[in-house]
Coordinates of C-alpha atoms in Angstrom, one line a residue:
M17 CA 0.0 0.0 0.0
K18 CA 2.8 2.4 0.8
R19 CA 4.5 1.6 -2.4
I20 CA 1.4 2.5 -4.5
L21 CA 1.0 5.8 -2.6
L22 CA 4.6 6.8 -3.3
F23 CA 4.3 6.0 -7.0
S24 CA 1.1 8.1 -7.4
I25 CA 2.7 11.3 -6.3
P26 CA 5.0 11.9 -9.3
I27 CA 2.2 11.0 -11.7
L28 CA 0.2 13.9 -10.3
L29 CA 3.1 16.2 -10.5
L30 CA 3.7 15.2 -14.0
A31 CA 0.1 16.0 -14.9
C32 CA 0.5 19.5 -13.4
S33 CA 3.6 20.2 -15.2
R34 CA 2.0 19.5 -18.5
S35 CA -1.1 21.6 -17.9
G36 CA -1.7 24.2 -20.6
T37 CA -3.1 26.8 -18.2
D38 CA -0.4 26.9 -15.4
T39 CA 3.1 28.3 -15.9
I40 CA 6.2 28.9 -13.7
E41 CA 7.6 32.5 -13.9
E42 CA 11.3 33.0 -13.6
T43 CA 12.6 35.7 -11.1
T44 CA 15.4 38.1 -12.0
T45 CA 17.6 39.6 -9.2
I46 CA 18.4 43.4 -9.6
E47 CA 21.8 44.5 -8.2
F48 CA 23.0 48.0 -7.5
P49 CA 24.3 49.7 -10.6
R50 CA 28.0 50.3 -11.2
I51 CA 29.6 53.5 -12.7
T52 CA 33.0 55.0 -13.4
T53 CA 33.7 58.7 -12.7
T54 CA 35.3 60.4 -15.6
V55 CA 38.3 62.7 -15.2
V56 CA 37.6 66.3 -14.0
S57 CA 38.3 68.8 -16.7
G58 CA 37.7 72.4 -17.6
I59 CA 38.6 73.5 -14.1
A60 CA 38.1 77.3 -13.7
V61 CA 37.4 79.8 -10.9
T62 CA 33.7 78.7 -10.4
V63 CA 33.1 75.8 -12.8
A64 CA 34.4 72.4 -13.8
S65 CA 33.3 69.3 -15.8
S66 CA 33.1 65.6 -15.1
G67 CA 30.7 62.7 -15.8
G68 CA 30.3 59.0 -15.8
D69 CA 30.8 56.0 -18.2
N70 CA 31.0 52.2 -18.1
I71 CA 27.6 52.2 -16.6
D72 CA 26.2 48.8 -15.6
D73 CA 22.5 48.9 -14.8
G74 CA 22.7 45.9 -12.4
G75 CA 19.9 44.1 -14.2
G76 CA 17.4 47.0 -13.8
K77 CA 16.8 50.4 -15.3
I78 CA 19.0 53.5 -14.7
L79 CA 16.4 56.0 -13.4
E80 CA 18.8 58.9 -12.7
K81 CA 22.5 59.6 -13.1
G82 CA 24.9 62.5 -12.6
V83 CA 27.8 63.7 -10.4
C84 CA 27.8 65.0 -6.9
W85 CA 30.4 67.0 -5.0
S86 CA 31.3 68.5 -1.7
I87 CA 34.2 70.1 0.2
S88 CA 34.2 66.9 2.3
T89 CA 35.0 63.4 1.3
D90 CA 32.4 60.9 0.1
P91 CA 29.9 63.3 -1.4
T92 CA 26.4 62.0 -2.0
I93 CA 23.2 63.3 -3.7
E94 CA 22.4 64.9 -0.4
N95 CA 25.2 67.4 -1.4
D96 CA 25.4 69.4 -4.6
F97 CA 24.6 67.3 -7.6
T98 CA 23.7 67.3 -11.3
A99 CA 20.9 65.2 -12.9
E100 CA 21.6 63.9 -16.4
G101 CA 18.5 61.8 -17.0
S102 CA 17.9 58.1 -17.3
G103 CA 19.5 55.2 -19.2
A104 CA 22.9 53.6 -19.1
S105 CA 24.6 55.8 -21.7
T106 CA 27.8 57.8 -21.0
F107 CA 27.2 61.4 -19.8
S108 CA 29.0 64.5 -18.9
S109 CA 28.1 67.2 -16.4
T110 CA 29.1 70.8 -15.8
L111 CA 29.6 71.9 -12.1
T112 CA 28.7 75.6 -11.5
N113 CA 28.7 78.1 -8.7
L114 CA 31.9 76.7 -7.2
S115 CA 34.0 78.7 -4.8
P116 CA 37.3 80.0 -6.0
N117 CA 40.5 78.4 -4.9
T118 CA 38.7 75.6 -3.1
K119 CA 39.4 71.9 -2.8
Y120 CA 36.4 69.7 -3.9
F121 CA 35.6 65.9 -3.7
L122 CA 33.5 64.5 -6.6
R123 CA 31.8 61.2 -7.5
S124 CA 29.5 60.1 -10.2
Y125 CA 26.3 58.3 -9.3
A126 CA 23.6 56.1 -10.8
T127 CA 20.2 55.1 -9.5
N128 CA 18.1 52.0 -10.4
E129 CA 15.3 50.2 -8.7
K130 CA 17.7 48.8 -6.1
G131 CA 19.1 52.2 -5.1
T132 CA 21.9 54.6 -5.7
A133 CA 25.6 53.6 -6.2
Y134 CA 28.6 55.9 -6.6
G135 CA 31.7 55.8 -8.7
D136 CA 35.3 56.4 -7.7
E137 CA 36.0 59.7 -5.9
L138 CA 38.1 62.3 -7.6
V139 CA 39.7 65.5 -6.1
F140 CA 40.2 68.8 -7.7
T141 CA 40.8 72.5 -6.8
T142 CA 39.2 75.4 -8.4
L143 CA 41.3 78.3 -9.7
A144 CA 41.8 81.4 -7.6
K145 CA 40.2 84.6 -8.8
P146 CA 42.4 86.8 -10.9
V147 CA 43.4 89.9 -8.8
V148 CA 41.9 93.1 -10.2
V149 CA 43.4 96.0 -8.2
F150 CA 41.9 99.4 -7.5
E151 CA 44.9 101.6 -6.6
G152 CA 44.5 104.1 -3.8
D153 CA 41.5 105.1 -1.5
L154 CA 37.9 104.5 -2.5
I155 CA 34.8 106.4 -1.3
L156 CA 31.4 105.1 -2.2
L157 CA 28.6 107.6 -1.5
T158 CA 25.6 106.2 -3.3
Q159 CA 24.0 102.9 -4.3
V160 CA 24.8 103.6 -7.9
E161 CA 28.5 104.0 -7.1
V162 CA 28.5 100.7 -5.2
D163 CA 26.9 98.9 -8.2
D164 CA 29.1 100.5 -10.8
F165 CA 32.2 99.6 -8.8
G166 CA 31.0 96.0 -8.7
M167 CA 30.7 95.8 -12.4
Q168 CA 34.5 96.4 -12.7
G169 CA 35.3 93.1 -11.0
Y170 CA 37.8 94.6 -8.5
T171 CA 39.1 92.1 -5.9
K172 CA 41.5 94.4 -4.0
V173 CA 41.6 98.0 -2.9
T174 CA 45.1 99.1 -2.0
G175 CA 44.1 102.0 0.2
N176 CA 41.1 102.7 2.4
L177 CA 37.5 101.8 1.5
S178 CA 34.8 104.2 2.9
I179 CA 31.1 103.5 2.4
N180 CA 29.7 106.6 3.9
T181 CA 28.5 110.1 3.4
T182 CA 30.7 113.2 3.7
G183 CA 27.8 115.3 4.9
A184 CA 25.1 115.2 7.5
I185 CA 22.6 113.4 5.3
A186 CA 22.8 109.6 5.2
T187 CA 23.6 107.7 2.0
D188 CA 20.9 105.9 0.0
I189 CA 22.9 102.7 0.1
T190 CA 20.8 99.6 0.9
N191 CA 23.1 96.7 -0.1
L192 CA 26.7 96.0 -0.8
E193 CA 26.3 93.2 -3.4
G194 CA 28.4 95.2 -5.8
L195 CA 31.4 94.5 -3.5
K196 CA 31.0 90.7 -3.5
E197 CA 34.2 90.1 -5.5
L198 CA 36.3 92.1 -3.0
T199 CA 38.8 90.0 -1.0
E200 CA 41.3 92.4 0.3
I201 CA 41.6 96.0 1.6
G202 CA 45.1 97.3 2.1
G203 CA 44.0 100.1 4.5
S204 CA 40.9 100.7 6.6
L205 CA 37.3 99.8 6.1
L206 CA 34.6 102.4 7.1
V207 CA 30.9 101.7 6.9
S208 CA 29.2 104.7 8.3
N209 CA 25.9 106.7 8.2
N210 CA 24.0 104.4 5.9
D211 CA 20.4 104.5 7.3
G212 CA 18.9 101.9 4.9
L213 CA 21.7 99.3 5.1
E214 CA 20.4 96.2 7.0
N215 CA 23.4 94.0 6.4
I216 CA 26.9 94.0 4.9
D217 CA 26.7 90.6 3.3
G218 CA 28.2 92.0 0.1
L219 CA 31.6 91.9 1.9
S220 CA 31.4 88.2 2.7
N221 CA 34.4 87.4 0.5
L222 CA 36.6 89.9 2.2
S223 CA 39.3 88.2 4.1
V224 CA 42.0 90.8 4.7
V225 CA 41.8 94.4 6.1
G226 CA 45.1 95.9 6.7
A227 CA 44.3 98.6 9.3
N228 CA 41.0 99.5 11.0
I229 CA 37.5 98.3 10.8
T230 CA 34.8 100.8 11.7
V231 CA 31.1 100.3 11.5
E232 CA 29.1 103.2 12.9
E233 CA 25.8 105.1 12.8
N234 CA 24.0 102.6 10.5
D235 CA 20.5 102.8 12.0
A236 CA 19.0 99.8 10.3
L237 CA 22.0 97.5 10.4
I238 CA 21.1 94.2 12.1
N239 CA 24.3 92.2 11.9
I240 CA 27.8 92.4 10.5
D241 CA 28.0 88.8 9.3
G242 CA 29.5 90.0 6.1
L243 CA 32.8 90.3 8.0
S244 CA 32.9 86.7 8.9
N245 CA 35.8 85.7 6.6
I246 CA 38.2 88.2 8.1
S247 CA 40.8 86.4 10.2
S248 CA 43.8 88.6 9.7
V249 CA 45.3 90.9 12.3
V250 CA 43.8 94.3 12.2
I251 CA 44.7 97.4 14.2
N252 CA 41.5 98.8 15.7
I253 CA 37.8 97.6 15.6
T254 CA 35.0 100.1 16.3
V255 CA 31.3 99.2 16.3
F256 CA 29.6 102.4 17.3
Q257 CA 26.0 103.7 17.5
N258 CA 24.2 101.1 15.3
A259 CA 20.8 101.3 16.9
A260 CA 19.4 98.0 15.5
L261 CA 22.6 95.9 15.7
M262 CA 21.8 92.7 17.6
N263 CA 25.2 90.9 17.5
I264 CA 28.7 91.1 16.3
D265 CA 29.1 87.5 15.3
G266 CA 30.8 88.6 12.1
L267 CA 34.0 89.2 14.0
G268 CA 34.1 85.5 15.1
K269 CA 37.3 84.6 13.2
I270 CA 39.5 87.4 14.5
Q271 CA 42.0 86.2 17.0
S272 CA 44.3 89.1 17.5
I273 CA 44.3 92.9 17.0
L274 CA 47.2 95.3 17.4
G275 CA 45.2 98.2 18.8
S276 CA 41.8 98.6 20.5
V277 CA 38.3 97.2 20.4
R278 CA 35.5 99.7 20.9
I279 CA 31.9 98.5 21.1
S280 CA 29.7 101.4 22.1
L281 CA 26.2 102.9 22.0
N282 CA 24.6 100.0 20.1
D283 CA 21.1 100.0 21.8
S284 CA 20.0 96.5 20.7
L285 CA 23.2 94.7 21.2
S286 CA 22.6 91.9 23.7
N287 CA 25.9 90.0 23.5
I288 CA 29.5 90.3 22.2
N289 CA 29.9 86.6 21.6
G290 CA 31.4 87.4 18.2
L291 CA 34.7 88.2 20.0
V292 CA 35.0 84.7 21.4
N293 CA 38.1 83.8 19.4
L294 CA 39.9 87.0 20.3
K295 CA 42.9 86.2 22.4
T296 CA 45.3 89.2 22.3
I297 CA 44.8 92.9 22.1
G298 CA 47.9 94.9 21.5
N299 CA 51.3 93.5 22.1
G300 CA 51.3 93.6 25.9
I301 CA 53.4 96.7 25.8
A302 CA 51.5 99.5 23.9
I303 CA 49.5 101.5 26.4
G304 CA 47.3 103.0 23.7
T305 CA 45.6 99.7 23.1
G306 CA 42.6 98.2 24.9
I307 CA 38.9 97.4 25.2
S308 CA 36.0 99.9 25.4
I309 CA 32.5 98.6 26.0
G310 CA 30.1 101.5 26.6
G311 CA 26.5 102.6 26.2
N312 CA 25.1 99.2 25.1
N313 CA 21.8 99.2 26.9
A314 CA 20.8 95.6 26.2
L315 CA 24.2 94.0 27.0
T316 CA 24.0 91.7 30.0
S317 CA 27.5 90.2 30.1
L318 CA 31.0 90.4 28.6
D319 CA 30.9 86.8 27.3
G320 CA 32.9 86.7 24.2
L321 CA 36.0 88.2 25.9
N322 CA 36.6 84.9 27.7
N323 CA 39.8 84.2 25.8
V324 CA 41.5 87.6 26.1
S325 CA 44.4 87.0 28.4
G326 CA 47.5 88.7 29.8
S327 CA 47.7 92.5 29.4
V328 CA 45.7 95.2 27.7
G329 CA 46.4 98.9 27.5
N330 CA 43.1 100.3 28.7
L331 CA 39.8 98.7 29.8
S332 CA 36.7 100.8 29.8
I333 CA 33.3 99.4 30.8
V334 CA 30.9 102.4 31.0
D335 CA 27.2 103.1 30.9
N336 CA 25.9 99.6 30.0
D337 CA 22.5 99.6 31.8
A338 CA 21.8 95.9 31.7
L339 CA 25.3 94.6 32.4
T340 CA 25.2 92.4 35.6
N341 CA 28.7 91.0 35.7
I342 CA 32.2 91.1 34.1
N343 CA 33.1 87.5 34.7
A344 CA 34.3 86.9 31.1
I345 CA 37.5 88.9 31.5
N346 CA 38.9 86.6 34.2
Q347 CA 42.1 85.9 32.2
L348 CA 43.4 89.5 32.4
T349 CA 46.5 89.8 34.7
S350 CA 47.4 93.5 34.1
I351 CA 46.1 96.7 32.6
L352 CA 48.9 98.9 31.4
K353 CA 47.1 102.2 31.6
Q354 CA 43.5 102.9 32.8
L355 CA 40.7 100.8 34.2
N356 CA 37.3 102.5 34.1
I357 CA 34.2 100.8 35.4
R358 CA 31.4 103.4 35.7
K359 CA 27.7 104.0 35.3
N360 CA 26.7 100.3 34.9
K361 CA 23.6 100.5 37.0
S362 CA 22.8 96.8 37.1
L363 CA 26.4 95.6 37.8
I364 CA 26.4 93.6 41.0
A365 CA 29.9 92.0 40.9
I366 CA 33.4 92.6 39.5
G367 CA 34.6 89.1 40.1
G368 CA 36.0 88.8 36.6
L369 CA 39.1 90.8 37.7
Q370 CA 40.2 88.0 40.0
K371 CA 43.6 87.5 38.3
L372 CA 44.4 91.2 37.9
T373 CA 47.7 92.1 39.7
S374 CA 48.5 95.6 38.5
I375 CA 47.0 98.7 36.9
G376 CA 49.6 101.0 35.3
G377 CA 47.4 104.1 35.4
E378 CA 44.1 105.3 36.9
F379 CA 41.3 103.1 38.3
Y380 CA 37.8 104.6 38.3
L381 CA 35.0 102.6 40.0
G382 CA 32.0 104.8 40.1
E383 CA 28.2 105.2 39.9
N384 CA 27.5 101.5 39.7
D385 CA 24.3 101.6 41.6
A386 CA 23.9 97.8 42.3
L387 CA 27.5 97.1 43.2
S388 CA 27.7 96.1 46.9
S389 CA 31.3 94.8 47.2
I390 CA 34.6 94.8 45.3
E391 CA 35.3 91.1 45.7
G392 CA 37.4 90.1 42.7
L393 CA 40.2 92.6 43.3
N394 CA 41.9 90.3 45.8
Q395 CA 45.1 89.9 43.8
L396 CA 45.6 93.6 42.9
Q397 CA 49.0 94.7 44.2
S398 CA 49.7 98.1 42.6
I399 CA 47.9 101.0 41.0
G400 CA 50.2 103.4 39.1
G401 CA 47.7 106.4 39.1
L402 CA 44.8 107.4 41.2
L403 CA 42.1 105.2 42.7
S404 CA 38.6 106.7 42.7
I405 CA 35.7 104.9 44.4
T406 CA 32.8 107.3 43.8
G407 CA 29.0 107.3 43.8
N408 CA 28.4 103.6 44.3
T409 CA 25.2 103.8 46.2
A410 CA 25.0 100.1 47.3
L411 CA 28.7 99.6 48.1
T412 CA 28.9 98.6 51.8
N413 CA 32.6 97.6 52.3
F414 CA 36.0 97.7 50.7
N415 CA 37.5 94.5 52.1
A416 CA 38.9 93.0 48.9
L417 CA 42.1 95.1 48.4
N418 CA 44.1 93.3 51.0
K419 CA 47.2 92.9 48.8
L420 CA 47.3 96.5 47.5
L421 CA 50.7 97.9 48.5
S422 CA 50.9 101.2 46.6
I423 CA 48.8 103.8 44.8
G424 CA 50.7 106.2 42.6
G425 CA 48.1 108.9 42.7
E426 CA 45.2 110.1 44.8
L427 CA 43.0 107.8 46.7
T428 CA 39.3 109.0 46.8
F429 CA 36.3 107.6 48.5
A430 CA 33.4 109.9 47.7
N431 CA 29.6 109.8 47.8
N432 CA 29.2 106.2 48.7
P433 CA 26.1 106.5 50.9
S434 CA 26.1 102.8 52.1
L435 CA 29.8 102.4 52.8
T436 CA 30.6 101.5 56.4
T437 CA 34.2 100.4 56.3
I438 CA 37.3 100.6 54.1
G439 CA 39.0 97.8 55.9
G440 CA 40.5 96.1 52.8
L441 CA 43.4 98.5 52.5
N442 CA 45.3 97.2 55.5
V443 CA 48.7 96.7 53.7
L444 CA 48.7 100.0 51.8
S445 CA 51.7 102.0 52.9
S446 CA 52.0 105.0 50.5
L447 CA 50.0 107.3 48.3
G448 CA 51.6 109.1 45.4
G449 CA 48.9 111.7 45.6
G450 CA 46.4 112.8 48.2
L451 CA 43.6 111.1 50.3
V452 CA 40.0 112.2 49.9
V453 CA 37.3 110.7 52.1
L454 CA 34.2 112.7 51.2
N455 CA 30.4 112.4 51.8
N456 CA 30.2 108.8 52.8
D457 CA 27.2 109.0 55.1
L458 CA 27.5 105.7 57.0
L459 CA 31.3 105.4 57.2
L460 CA 32.3 104.8 60.8
N461 CA 36.1 104.9 60.7
L462 CA 39.2 104.8 58.5
D463 CA 40.7 101.7 60.1
G464 CA 41.6 100.1 56.8
L465 CA 44.3 102.7 56.3
N466 CA 46.2 101.8 59.5
Q467 CA 49.4 101.0 57.6
L468 CA 49.5 104.2 55.5
M469 CA 52.7 106.1 56.3
S470 CA 52.7 108.9 53.7
A471 CA 50.5 110.8 51.3
E472 CA 52.1 113.1 48.7
G473 CA 49.1 115.4 48.3
D474 CA 46.3 116.8 50.5
V475 CA 44.5 114.7 53.1
M476 CA 40.8 115.7 53.2
V477 CA 38.2 114.0 55.5
F478 CA 35.0 115.9 54.8
G479 CA 31.3 115.5 55.2
N480 CA 31.2 111.9 56.6
D481 CA 28.2 112.2 58.9
A482 CA 28.7 109.0 60.9
L483 CA 32.5 109.1 61.2
L484 CA 33.5 108.7 64.9
N485 CA 37.3 109.0 64.6
V486 CA 40.3 109.1 62.3
D487 CA 42.4 106.4 64.1
G488 CA 43.0 104.7 60.8
L489 CA 45.5 107.4 60.0
G490 CA 47.6 106.6 63.1
S491 CA 50.6 105.5 61.1
C492 CA 50.7 108.5 58.7
S493 CA 53.7 110.7 59.4
T494 CA 54.1 112.7 56.2
V495 CA 51.5 114.8 54.2
G496 CA 52.7 116.6 51.1
G497 CA 49.8 119.1 51.1
T498 CA 47.1 120.3 53.4
V499 CA 45.3 118.4 56.1
R500 CA 41.6 119.2 56.2
V501 CA 39.1 117.6 58.6
D502 CA 35.7 119.3 58.0
T503 CA 32.0 118.8 58.5
N504 CA 32.1 115.3 60.1
D505 CA 29.1 115.6 62.4
A506 CA 29.8 112.7 64.7
L507 CA 33.6 113.1 65.0
T508 CA 34.7 113.5 68.6
N509 CA 38.5 113.4 68.4
I510 CA 41.4 113.4 65.9
D511 CA 43.8 111.3 67.8
G512 CA 44.7 109.5 64.5
L513 CA 46.8 112.5 63.5
N514 CA 49.2 112.2 66.4
M515 CA 52.0 110.6 64.3
L516 CA 52.2 113.5 61.9
T517 CA 55.7 114.9 61.7
S518 CA 55.6 116.8 58.3
V519 CA 52.7 118.7 56.7
M520 CA 53.7 120.8 53.7
G521 CA 50.5 122.7 53.4
N522 CA 48.0 124.0 56.0
I523 CA 46.0 122.4 58.8
N524 CA 42.2 123.1 58.7
V525 CA 39.9 121.5 61.3
S526 CA 36.4 123.1 60.9
R527 CA 32.6 122.5 61.4
N528 CA 32.9 119.2 63.2
L529 CA 30.0 119.7 65.6
E530 CA 30.9 117.1 68.2
L531 CA 34.7 117.5 68.0
R532 CA 36.0 118.2 71.6
D533 CA 39.5 116.7 71.5
L534 CA 42.2 118.1 69.2
C535 CA 45.2 116.6 71.0
G536 CA 46.1 114.7 67.9
L537 CA 47.6 117.9 66.5
Q538 CA 49.9 118.4 69.5
S539 CA 52.9 116.5 68.0
I540 CA 53.0 118.3 64.6
L541 CA 52.5 121.7 66.2
N542 CA 55.2 121.2 68.7
I543 CA 57.9 120.3 66.2
G544 CA 57.6 123.6 64.3
F545 CA 54.8 123.3 61.8
G546 CA 55.2 126.2 59.3
G547 CA 51.8 126.3 57.6
N548 CA 48.6 128.1 58.5
Y549 CA 46.4 126.8 61.3
Y550 CA 42.6 127.0 61.0
V551 CA 40.4 125.6 63.7
E552 CA 36.8 126.9 63.8
D553 CA 33.1 126.1 64.2
N554 CA 33.9 122.8 66.1
F555 CA 32.4 122.1 69.5
Y556 CA 35.8 123.1 70.9
N557 CA 38.2 125.4 69.0
P558 CA 41.5 125.8 70.8
S559 CA 44.2 128.2 69.6
R560 CA 47.5 126.9 68.3
Q561 CA 49.1 127.9 71.5
D562 CA 46.4 126.1 73.6
I563 CA 47.2 122.9 71.8
E564 CA 51.0 123.3 72.2
I565 CA 50.7 123.7 76.0
G566 CA 48.2 120.9 76.3
N567 CA 44.8 122.7 76.5
C568 CA 43.6 120.5 73.6
R569 CA 40.4 118.9 74.8
I570 CA 37.4 119.6 77.0

């Protein structure tokens, strides 16, 4: 029975195979196509040619073919490409809109039902633009002049390029597309007083400026991205009074300048991150160099200056209403000339100066309404000029300058209504100028000056309503000018003047309503003081002779 069953199976199969209505369809497998990239030819400034041959359709149909290219290896049809139709025939392609003097990678491609395959990769470099030189300085005053200049194909201006008006009326310039071939300016670039200019993208091929870059008073200018290819060293950068300017990212490739950076009065500027690659300003020696950030009402921080290190000539941070901190300048170690931090009404801290050890000239810290302390100046050891701490309404103490040994000019504390102590100056031994302590309503004493031995100018303690004594001057023996103690309502004695041995000017002690003890003047008067002596309108007003014989208090 089993044998009969086994035999019947092939008979049935044989009958099926001979049926006139049933057929078996053969299946063909489609592979990826294959293609060879033809040599790149006709290479010029912005164009080149290539193609593909030896195309194998892989058993399917060639649906699309062409070449693709990129500035990176292994280009695909996701990059730039040509489309040369269907079929397996040899083809050639023209590449257009290439960048001059640029290295490209190129492959042919072919697409069938299976997918896209690529030929071998070739590399080529486009030609550099021919240099067409404009000799001398160039001033462009109108849109017509910009466009006409562009038609000449100039790539270089040997002198200065000024895009501005020479009068009070702004230019009619709205775009700089006529300058798109320009790659180099031998002198300075000035873009000024163009009220209709929203961008300077027409300068996007500019890579070299030999001197200064100035962008100022362009009311509609939103960005300066057109400067983004400039990486060479320039002398000075000025971005001034561009009301709509939102960022300076176009300066992002500049790493070093020889002179100064000035970013001022740009009302909409919220950041200066475009300076993030700037590392050096000046050569560490030239005192005329530096940084000026002023009058930018929307600026909240100095981020962008994070990589500037070492020394700068001047540093000015003035009148930036929204600025809350200066943490980004924490790599600066010395300022060769002047440090000016004033009128930043939201500034709450100056911790970014934490590595600063010396200031060669003056230091002004004034009218910063929210600043409550000067933490961040802990490493400062010397100031070559004056130190002025004036009009900081929230400043309560001065405890951070505990390494400051000398001040080459005058030391002034004035109009700081919340200041209660100046204790941080406890190693300061000499002043190259005078001492002014003026109108600090809550200041209780001068104890932070207890190591001060000499002042080359006047010593004036005036209008400090809560001041109880001047004991902090107890080590001072020499004053190069006048000593004046005036209108300190709570002051009861001046014992802190008892070490004086030389006063080159006068002595004036007046209008201190509670002053009853003037014995602190006895030493200086008894050794032959030669100046004028004024004591009046105090609670007690002894004569010079009274003090000399000991009748100096009541």
